[in-house]
Structures are given as C-alpha cells and as structure tokens.
Short mmCIF file of C-alpha atoms and ligand atoms in Angstrom, two decimals:
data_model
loop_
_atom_site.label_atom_id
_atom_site.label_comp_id
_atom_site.label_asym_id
_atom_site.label_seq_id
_atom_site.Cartn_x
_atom_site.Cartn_y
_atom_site.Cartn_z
CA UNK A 182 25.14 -48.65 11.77
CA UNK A 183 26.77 -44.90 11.85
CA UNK A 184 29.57 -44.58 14.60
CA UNK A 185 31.39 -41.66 15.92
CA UNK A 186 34.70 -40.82 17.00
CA UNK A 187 34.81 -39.39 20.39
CA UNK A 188 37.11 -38.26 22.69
CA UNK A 189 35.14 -36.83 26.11
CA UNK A 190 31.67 -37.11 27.49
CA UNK A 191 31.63 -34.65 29.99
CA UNK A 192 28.69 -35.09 33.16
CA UNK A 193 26.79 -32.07 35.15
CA UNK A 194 28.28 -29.03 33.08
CA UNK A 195 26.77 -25.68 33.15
CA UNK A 196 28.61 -24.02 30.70
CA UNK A 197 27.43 -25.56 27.49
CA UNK A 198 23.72 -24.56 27.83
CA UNK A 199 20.88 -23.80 29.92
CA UNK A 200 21.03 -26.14 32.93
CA UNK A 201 22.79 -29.14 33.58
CA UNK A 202 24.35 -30.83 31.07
CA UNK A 203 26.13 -34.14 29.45
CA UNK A 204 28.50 -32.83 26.92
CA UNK A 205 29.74 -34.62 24.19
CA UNK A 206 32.86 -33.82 22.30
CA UNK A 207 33.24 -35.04 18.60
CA UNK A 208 36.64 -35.72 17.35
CA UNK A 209 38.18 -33.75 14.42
CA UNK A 210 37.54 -29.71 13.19
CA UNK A 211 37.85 -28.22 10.27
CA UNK A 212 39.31 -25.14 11.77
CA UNK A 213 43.19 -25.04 13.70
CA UNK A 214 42.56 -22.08 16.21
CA UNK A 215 45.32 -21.13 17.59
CA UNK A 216 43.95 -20.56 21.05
CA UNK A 217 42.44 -24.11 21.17
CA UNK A 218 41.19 -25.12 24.28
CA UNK A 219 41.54 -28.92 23.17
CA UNK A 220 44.43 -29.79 20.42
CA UNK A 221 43.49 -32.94 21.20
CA UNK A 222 40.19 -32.81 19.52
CA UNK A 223 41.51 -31.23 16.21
CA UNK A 224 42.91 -34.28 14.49
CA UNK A 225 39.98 -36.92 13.47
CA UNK A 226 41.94 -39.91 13.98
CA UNK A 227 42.94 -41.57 17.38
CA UNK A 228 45.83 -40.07 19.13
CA UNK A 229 48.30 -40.75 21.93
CA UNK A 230 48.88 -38.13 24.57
CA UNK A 231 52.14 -38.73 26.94
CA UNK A 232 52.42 -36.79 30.36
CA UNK A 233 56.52 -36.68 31.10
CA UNK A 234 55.44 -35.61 34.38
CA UNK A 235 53.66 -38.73 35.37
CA UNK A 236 56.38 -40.88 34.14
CA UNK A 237 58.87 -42.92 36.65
CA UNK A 238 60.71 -43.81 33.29
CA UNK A 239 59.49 -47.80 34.31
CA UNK A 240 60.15 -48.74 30.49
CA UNK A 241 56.89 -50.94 31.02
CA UNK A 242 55.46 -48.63 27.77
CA UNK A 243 58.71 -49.36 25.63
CA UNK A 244 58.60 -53.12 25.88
CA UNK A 245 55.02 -53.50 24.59
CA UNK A 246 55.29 -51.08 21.71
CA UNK A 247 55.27 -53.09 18.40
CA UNK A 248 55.76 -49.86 16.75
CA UNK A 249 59.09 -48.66 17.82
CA UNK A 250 57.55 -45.12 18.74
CA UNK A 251 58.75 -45.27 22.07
CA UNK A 252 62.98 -44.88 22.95
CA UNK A 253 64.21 -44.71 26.89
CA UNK A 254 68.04 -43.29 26.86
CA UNK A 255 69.73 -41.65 29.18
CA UNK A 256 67.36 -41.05 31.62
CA UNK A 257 64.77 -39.72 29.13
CA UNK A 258 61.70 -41.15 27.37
CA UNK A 259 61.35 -39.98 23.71
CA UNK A 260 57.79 -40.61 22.21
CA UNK A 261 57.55 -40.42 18.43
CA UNK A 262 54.22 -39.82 17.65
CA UNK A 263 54.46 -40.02 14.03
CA UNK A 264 55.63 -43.72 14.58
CA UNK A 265 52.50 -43.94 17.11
CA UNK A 266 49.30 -45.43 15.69
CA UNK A 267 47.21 -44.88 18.95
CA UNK A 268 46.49 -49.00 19.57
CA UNK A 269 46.66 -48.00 23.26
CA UNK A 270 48.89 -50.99 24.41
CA UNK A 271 51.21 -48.98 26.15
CA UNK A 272 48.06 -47.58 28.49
CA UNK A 273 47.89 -51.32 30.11
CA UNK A 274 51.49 -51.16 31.27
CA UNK A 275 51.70 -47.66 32.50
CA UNK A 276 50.81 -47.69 36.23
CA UNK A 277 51.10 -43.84 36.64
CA UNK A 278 48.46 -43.29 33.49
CA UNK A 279 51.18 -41.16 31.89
CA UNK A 280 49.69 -41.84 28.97
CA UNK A 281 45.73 -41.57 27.92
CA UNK A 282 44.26 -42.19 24.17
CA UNK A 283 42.06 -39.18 22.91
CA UNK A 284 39.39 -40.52 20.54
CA UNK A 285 37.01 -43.93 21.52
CA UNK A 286 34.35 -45.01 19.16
CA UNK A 287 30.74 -45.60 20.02
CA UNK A 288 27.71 -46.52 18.56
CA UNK A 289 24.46 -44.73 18.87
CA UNK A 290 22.96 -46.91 21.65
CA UNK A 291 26.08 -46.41 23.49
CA UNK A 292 26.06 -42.44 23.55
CA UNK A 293 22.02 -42.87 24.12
CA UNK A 294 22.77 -45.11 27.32
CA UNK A 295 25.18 -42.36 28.97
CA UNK A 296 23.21 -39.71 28.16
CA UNK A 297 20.03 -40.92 29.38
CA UNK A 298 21.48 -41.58 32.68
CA UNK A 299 21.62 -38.12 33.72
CA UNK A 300 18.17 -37.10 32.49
CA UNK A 301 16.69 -37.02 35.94
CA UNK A 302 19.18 -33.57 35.82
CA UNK A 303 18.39 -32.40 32.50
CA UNK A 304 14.19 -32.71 34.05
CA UNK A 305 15.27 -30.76 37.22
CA UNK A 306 17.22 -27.98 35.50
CA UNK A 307 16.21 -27.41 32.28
CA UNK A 308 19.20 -29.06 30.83
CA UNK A 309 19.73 -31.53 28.30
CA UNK A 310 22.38 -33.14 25.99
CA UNK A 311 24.98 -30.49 23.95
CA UNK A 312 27.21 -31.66 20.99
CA UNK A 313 30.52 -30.29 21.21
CA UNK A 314 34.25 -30.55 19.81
CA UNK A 315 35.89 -30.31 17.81
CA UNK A 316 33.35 -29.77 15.23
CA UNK A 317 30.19 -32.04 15.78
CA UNK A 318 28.38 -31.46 12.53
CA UNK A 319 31.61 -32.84 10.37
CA UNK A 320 30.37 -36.18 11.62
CA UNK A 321 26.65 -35.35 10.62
CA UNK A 322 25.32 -38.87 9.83
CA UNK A 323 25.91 -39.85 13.38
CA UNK A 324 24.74 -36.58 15.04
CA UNK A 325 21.50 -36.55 12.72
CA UNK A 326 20.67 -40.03 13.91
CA UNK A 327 21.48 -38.80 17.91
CA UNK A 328 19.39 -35.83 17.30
CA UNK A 329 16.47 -37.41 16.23
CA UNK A 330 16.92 -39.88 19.11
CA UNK A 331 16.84 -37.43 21.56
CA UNK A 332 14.05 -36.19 20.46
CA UNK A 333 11.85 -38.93 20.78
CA UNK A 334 13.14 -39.24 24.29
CA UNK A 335 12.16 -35.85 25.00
CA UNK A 336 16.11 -34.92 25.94
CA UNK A 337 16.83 -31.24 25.05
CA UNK A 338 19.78 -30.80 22.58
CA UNK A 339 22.11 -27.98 21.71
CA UNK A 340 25.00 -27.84 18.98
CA UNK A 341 28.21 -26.27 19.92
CA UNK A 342 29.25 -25.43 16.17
CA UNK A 343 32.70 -23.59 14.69
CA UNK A 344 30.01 -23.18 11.61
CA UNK A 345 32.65 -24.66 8.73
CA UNK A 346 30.26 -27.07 7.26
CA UNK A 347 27.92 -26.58 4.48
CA UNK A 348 24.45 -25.28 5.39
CA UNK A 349 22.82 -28.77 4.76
CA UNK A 350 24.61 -30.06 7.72
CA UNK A 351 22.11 -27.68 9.65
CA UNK A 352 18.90 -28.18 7.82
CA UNK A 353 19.36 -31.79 8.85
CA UNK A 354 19.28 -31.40 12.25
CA UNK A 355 17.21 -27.61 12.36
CA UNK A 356 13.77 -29.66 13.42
CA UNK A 357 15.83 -31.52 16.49
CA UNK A 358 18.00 -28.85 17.70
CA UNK A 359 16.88 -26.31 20.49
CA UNK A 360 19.74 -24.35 20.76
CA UNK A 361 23.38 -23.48 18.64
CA UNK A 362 25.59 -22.41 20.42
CA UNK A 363 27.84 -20.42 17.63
CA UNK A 364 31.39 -19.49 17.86
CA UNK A 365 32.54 -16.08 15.74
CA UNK A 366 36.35 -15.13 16.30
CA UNK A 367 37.38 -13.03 14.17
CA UNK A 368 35.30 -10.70 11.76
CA UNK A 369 38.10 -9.86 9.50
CA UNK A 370 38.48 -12.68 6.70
CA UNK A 371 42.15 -12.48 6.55
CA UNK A 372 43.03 -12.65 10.37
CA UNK A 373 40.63 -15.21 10.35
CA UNK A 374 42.51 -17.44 8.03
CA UNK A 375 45.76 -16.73 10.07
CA UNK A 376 44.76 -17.64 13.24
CA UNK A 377 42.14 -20.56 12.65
CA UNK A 378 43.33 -21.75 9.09
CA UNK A 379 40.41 -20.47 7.01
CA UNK A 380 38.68 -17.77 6.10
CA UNK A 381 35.05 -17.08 7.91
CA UNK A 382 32.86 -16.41 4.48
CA UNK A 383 31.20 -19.54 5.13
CA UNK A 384 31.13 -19.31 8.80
CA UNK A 385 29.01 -15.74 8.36
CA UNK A 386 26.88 -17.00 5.48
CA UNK A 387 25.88 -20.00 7.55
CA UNK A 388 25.22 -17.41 10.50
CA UNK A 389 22.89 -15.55 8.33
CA UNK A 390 20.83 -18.37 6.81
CA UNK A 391 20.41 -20.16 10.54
CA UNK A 392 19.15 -17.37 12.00
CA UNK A 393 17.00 -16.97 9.04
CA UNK A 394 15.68 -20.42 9.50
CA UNK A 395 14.35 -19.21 13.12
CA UNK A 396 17.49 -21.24 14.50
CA UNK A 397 17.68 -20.50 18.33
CA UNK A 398 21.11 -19.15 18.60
CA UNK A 399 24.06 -18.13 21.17
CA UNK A 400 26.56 -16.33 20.03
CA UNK A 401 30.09 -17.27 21.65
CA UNK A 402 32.84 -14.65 21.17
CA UNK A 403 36.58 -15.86 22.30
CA UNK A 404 38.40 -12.65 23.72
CA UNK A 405 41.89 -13.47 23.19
CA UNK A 406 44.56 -10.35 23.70
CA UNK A 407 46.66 -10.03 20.81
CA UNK A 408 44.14 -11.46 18.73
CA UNK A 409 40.49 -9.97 18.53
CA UNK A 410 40.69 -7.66 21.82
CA UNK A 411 39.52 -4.53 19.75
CA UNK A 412 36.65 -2.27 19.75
CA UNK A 413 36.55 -2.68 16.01
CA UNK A 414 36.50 -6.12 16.46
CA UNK A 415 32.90 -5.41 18.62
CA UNK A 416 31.82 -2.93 16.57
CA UNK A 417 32.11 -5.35 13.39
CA UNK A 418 30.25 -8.23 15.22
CA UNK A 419 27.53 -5.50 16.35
CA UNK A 420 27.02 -4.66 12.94
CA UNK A 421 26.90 -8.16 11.42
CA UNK A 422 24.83 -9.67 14.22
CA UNK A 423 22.35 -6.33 14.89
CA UNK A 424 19.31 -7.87 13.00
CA UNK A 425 20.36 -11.59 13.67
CA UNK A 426 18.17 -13.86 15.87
CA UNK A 427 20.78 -13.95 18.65
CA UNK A 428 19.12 -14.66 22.07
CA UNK A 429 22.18 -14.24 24.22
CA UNK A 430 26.04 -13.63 23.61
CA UNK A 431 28.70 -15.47 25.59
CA UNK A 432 32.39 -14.03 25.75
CA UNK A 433 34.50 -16.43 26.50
CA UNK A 434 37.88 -14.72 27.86
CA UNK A 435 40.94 -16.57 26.59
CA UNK A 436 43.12 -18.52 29.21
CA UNK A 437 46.41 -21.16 28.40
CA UNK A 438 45.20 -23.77 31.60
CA UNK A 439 45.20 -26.68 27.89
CA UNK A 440 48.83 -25.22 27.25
CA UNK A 441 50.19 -28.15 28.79
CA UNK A 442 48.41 -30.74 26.73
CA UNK A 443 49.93 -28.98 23.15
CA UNK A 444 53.36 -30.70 24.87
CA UNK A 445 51.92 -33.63 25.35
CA UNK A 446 50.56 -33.75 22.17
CA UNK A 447 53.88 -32.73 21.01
CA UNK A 448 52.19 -30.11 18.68
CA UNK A 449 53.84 -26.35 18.87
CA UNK A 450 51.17 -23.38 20.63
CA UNK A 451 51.46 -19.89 19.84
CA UNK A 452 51.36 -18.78 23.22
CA UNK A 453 53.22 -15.76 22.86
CA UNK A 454 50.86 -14.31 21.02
CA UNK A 455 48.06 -14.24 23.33
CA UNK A 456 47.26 -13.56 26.47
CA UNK A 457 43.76 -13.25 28.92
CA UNK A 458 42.14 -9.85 28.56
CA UNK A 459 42.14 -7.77 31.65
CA UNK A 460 38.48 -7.78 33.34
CA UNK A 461 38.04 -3.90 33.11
CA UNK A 462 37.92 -4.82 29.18
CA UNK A 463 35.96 -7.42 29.08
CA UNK A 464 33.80 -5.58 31.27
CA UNK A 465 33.63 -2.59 28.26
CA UNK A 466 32.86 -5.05 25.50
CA UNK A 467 29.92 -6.39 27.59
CA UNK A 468 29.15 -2.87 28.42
CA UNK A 469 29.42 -2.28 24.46
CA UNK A 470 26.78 -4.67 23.34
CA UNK A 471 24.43 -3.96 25.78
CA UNK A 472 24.03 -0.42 24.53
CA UNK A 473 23.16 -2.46 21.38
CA UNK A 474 20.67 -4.05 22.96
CA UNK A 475 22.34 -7.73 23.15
CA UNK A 476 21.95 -9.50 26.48
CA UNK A 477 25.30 -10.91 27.28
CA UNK A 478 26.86 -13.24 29.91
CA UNK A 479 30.49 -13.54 30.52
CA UNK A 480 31.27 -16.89 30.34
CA UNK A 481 29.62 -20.11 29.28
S1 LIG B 511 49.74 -46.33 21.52
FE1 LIG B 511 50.54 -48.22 20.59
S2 LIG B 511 51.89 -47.49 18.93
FE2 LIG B 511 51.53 -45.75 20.29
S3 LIG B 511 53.24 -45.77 21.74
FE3 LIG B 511 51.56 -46.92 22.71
S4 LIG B 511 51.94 -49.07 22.12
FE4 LIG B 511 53.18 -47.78 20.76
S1 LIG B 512 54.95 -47.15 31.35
FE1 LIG B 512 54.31 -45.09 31.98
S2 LIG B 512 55.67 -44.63 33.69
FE2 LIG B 512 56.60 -46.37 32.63
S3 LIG B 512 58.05 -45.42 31.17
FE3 LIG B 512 56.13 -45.71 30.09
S4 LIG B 512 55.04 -43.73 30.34
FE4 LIG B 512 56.68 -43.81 31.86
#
C-alpha cells in the first residue's frame, strides 16, 4: 500500500481554497525558492529542527543520541545535522520541545480518517481537502489514490502545485481535482533558475496544457521586493495568462515570519535580498490586472 511523507496537516484554513479547509503538506519540492515559506518541507527525507531558544541546555537530548550529532560545551549546544538521521529520540527527552521532527509517514486510511473529521466544515462552507507542500504531485501514486478517495466521499479537493512535474502527473488526477491552485514567480527563465533552482519552461508549458484540459485554476503570484516587484514582471504574466482559464489570481506579498526556522534548520536564507512590498504597490499590480480583466484577491 502507497504511503506518503508528510510533515503538517493543517485544520480550519481559509487560505488554501474556497471555504474551510484541512490542508495537507507533502514533503519534498523540486524547486529551492529562495523566499520559502517552509525550508522544512524542501528536503524529502525526515529532518530534525532544533529551537536554541527553547533550550535550558538540560543535556537530556545529548545522552540519548546514538549518533553523536549532538555536543554540549561551554554553555552551548551544537547540533550537527549532517550526523542527524531524524530517529526522533532526542524529542522524548526534551521537556521544553526544543526540538520537533518535520516529516511523519501515513497511510491512506490514516490521511482519509483526519480529513473526514472536519467534513461537517467542508458541507457548511464550501470547503474541502487541499494538497499542499512542498510539491504534492512529486508523490503522485499516493495523491492519485487520495484523490480518487475523496471523491467517492464527496470531499472537495484542490492541488496547491509549484507545476515541476511532468504533465502526466496532472492527467492522473484532472477527473478528481476541483481546483489548482498554481504558483508562477518569475516569468523570466533565467531569474527563475536563480532564485528557485530551475528554469520555468516546464512550469509554463504545464500552465498551458492544464488550462487547456478545462483545469479549474488559481493563479498564485509571490510579490517579493528585490525579486519579481516589477511592472514588467505583471505585464509578462498578463500576457502569458490573457487567454488562460484563470478564474481568480492570488498575490501573495512576501514576508520573513519562517526566517527563524532556516536557523533551525541550520540552512542559510537570502534575506537580504528581499523584502515585503509596500501596500500602495501591491495595490497597483492588483489595480494592473484588473484593467485586464482578471479578478484578483490579495492574499490566499
Ligand atoms: S533525531 Fe536522533 S540522530 Fe538526530 S539528534 Fe535526535 S537522537 Fe540524534
Ligand atoms: S533536551 Fe531539549 S532542553 Fe535539554 S539540552 Fe536537549 S534540546 Fe536543550
């Protein structure tokens, strides 16, 4: 039986869809933006995540680690992740939770059983179930099977998607899905590649054919300053997306509030390079695509 790796189901949101909604977030993405809200759903493996701020320095963690990836001296804890391998033992010893593990796995019948016990929600708002990341298509075998599930339960479904996969990935699950929710960042193919790792040809093919298929889609646009804050930014998206079947754009203004968990991660952020637009300029992108006829909301 197909299993997937994890690392939040988040209850009652409202910004992943119409309604209320149960949120699921796949481990592991094919893409490294640099503005990621969660690092710690980049990597597809199990990983440790250690909060020096929550630690009393207790050495409880130290003694249980068969792995050596944890060293207390002079007053300092020093976690080597790449000594870690995520078995979590540490997490029964720490009484301040200084320490969490991003990444459980579950079976289908476990996702189905959280999921269904919100659907008196989902009934009285419209909502449903979204897939989210990290990338949930790169774990398609599991997703198609979910999909399909939901389906037969009558539970709404939409697919938060980066759009890096092949376009089979989407046929699969085309019947089953109600709504993608689909992330562009950057129209130009080269700042693309610098600030997620890889180029968007793929990403803007997949766009095309989806929308060709009749796929219901939202368009989610990141507005990160120093990165894609431009009018010809807009004005490129406009043109690419003008005879798309895009029902509503989202802009999704940048903010660091996750900066803290690239530390704990111990993974370097960019954050110098970005910073949240002002509101008078997100207001003028919004502004922008309505006079092209787009309906947009800020936000989720
Ligand atoms: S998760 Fe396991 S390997 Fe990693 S620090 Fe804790 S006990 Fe050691
Ligand atoms: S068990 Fe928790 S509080 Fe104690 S040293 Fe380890 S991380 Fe710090």
């Amino acid at each position: 039986m197909t299993k997937a790796t994890i690392f939040n189901i988040q209850k009652y949101c409202v910004h992943d869809g119409p309604g209320i909604r149960t949120t699921v977030f796949f481990k592991g993405c094919p893409l490294r933006c640099a503005w990621c809200h969660n690092p710690e759903s980049q990597h597809f493996q199990r990983e440790l995540l250690y909060n020096p701020g929550q630690c009393t320095l207790c050495g409880q963690c130290q003694r249980q680690c068969e792995h050596g990836a944890i060293t207390i001296n002079q007053g300092s804890l020093k976690q080597d992740h790449s000594k870690c391998q995520a078995c979590g033992k540490c997490l029964d010893y720490c009484l301040t939770d200084a320490r969490e593990i991003a990444g459980q796995t579950y079976s289908l019948s476990e996702i189905i059983k959280e999921i269904e016990k919100d659907r008196p929600f989902y009934e009285e708002s419209g909502g449903g179930v979204t897939l989210s990341g990290g990338e949930p298509l790169c774990q398609i075998d599991f997703v198609t099977e979910l999909v399909k599930s939901c389906q037969d339960m009558g539970i709404s479904v939409a697919v938060d998607t980066c759009g890096h996969v092949p376009f089979s990935y989407f046929e699969n699950i085309l019947a089953e899905v109600d709504l993608f929710l689909y992330d562009l960042k950057l129209m130009d193919p080269e700042l693309h590649r610098q600030y997620t790792g890889v180029d968007n040809k793929l990403i803007l093919e997949n766009l095309q054919k989806l929308s060709a298929r009749g796929g219901n889609i939202w368009l989610r646009l990141p507005l990160i300053e120093g990165v894609n804050m431009n009018r010809e930014h807009i004005n490129q998206v406009i043109s690419f997306t003008r005879d798309l079947n895009i029902s509503l754009v989202n802009l999704l203004p940048y903010h660091d509030i996750h900066r803290a968990k690239y530390s704990r991660l111990a993974r370097p952020y960019a954050h110098h390079l970005m910073t949240t637009p002002s509101e008078e300029k997100i207001e003028e992108i919004k502004s922008l695509l309505e006079t092209h006829q787009f309906k947009v909301k800020i936000g989720g």
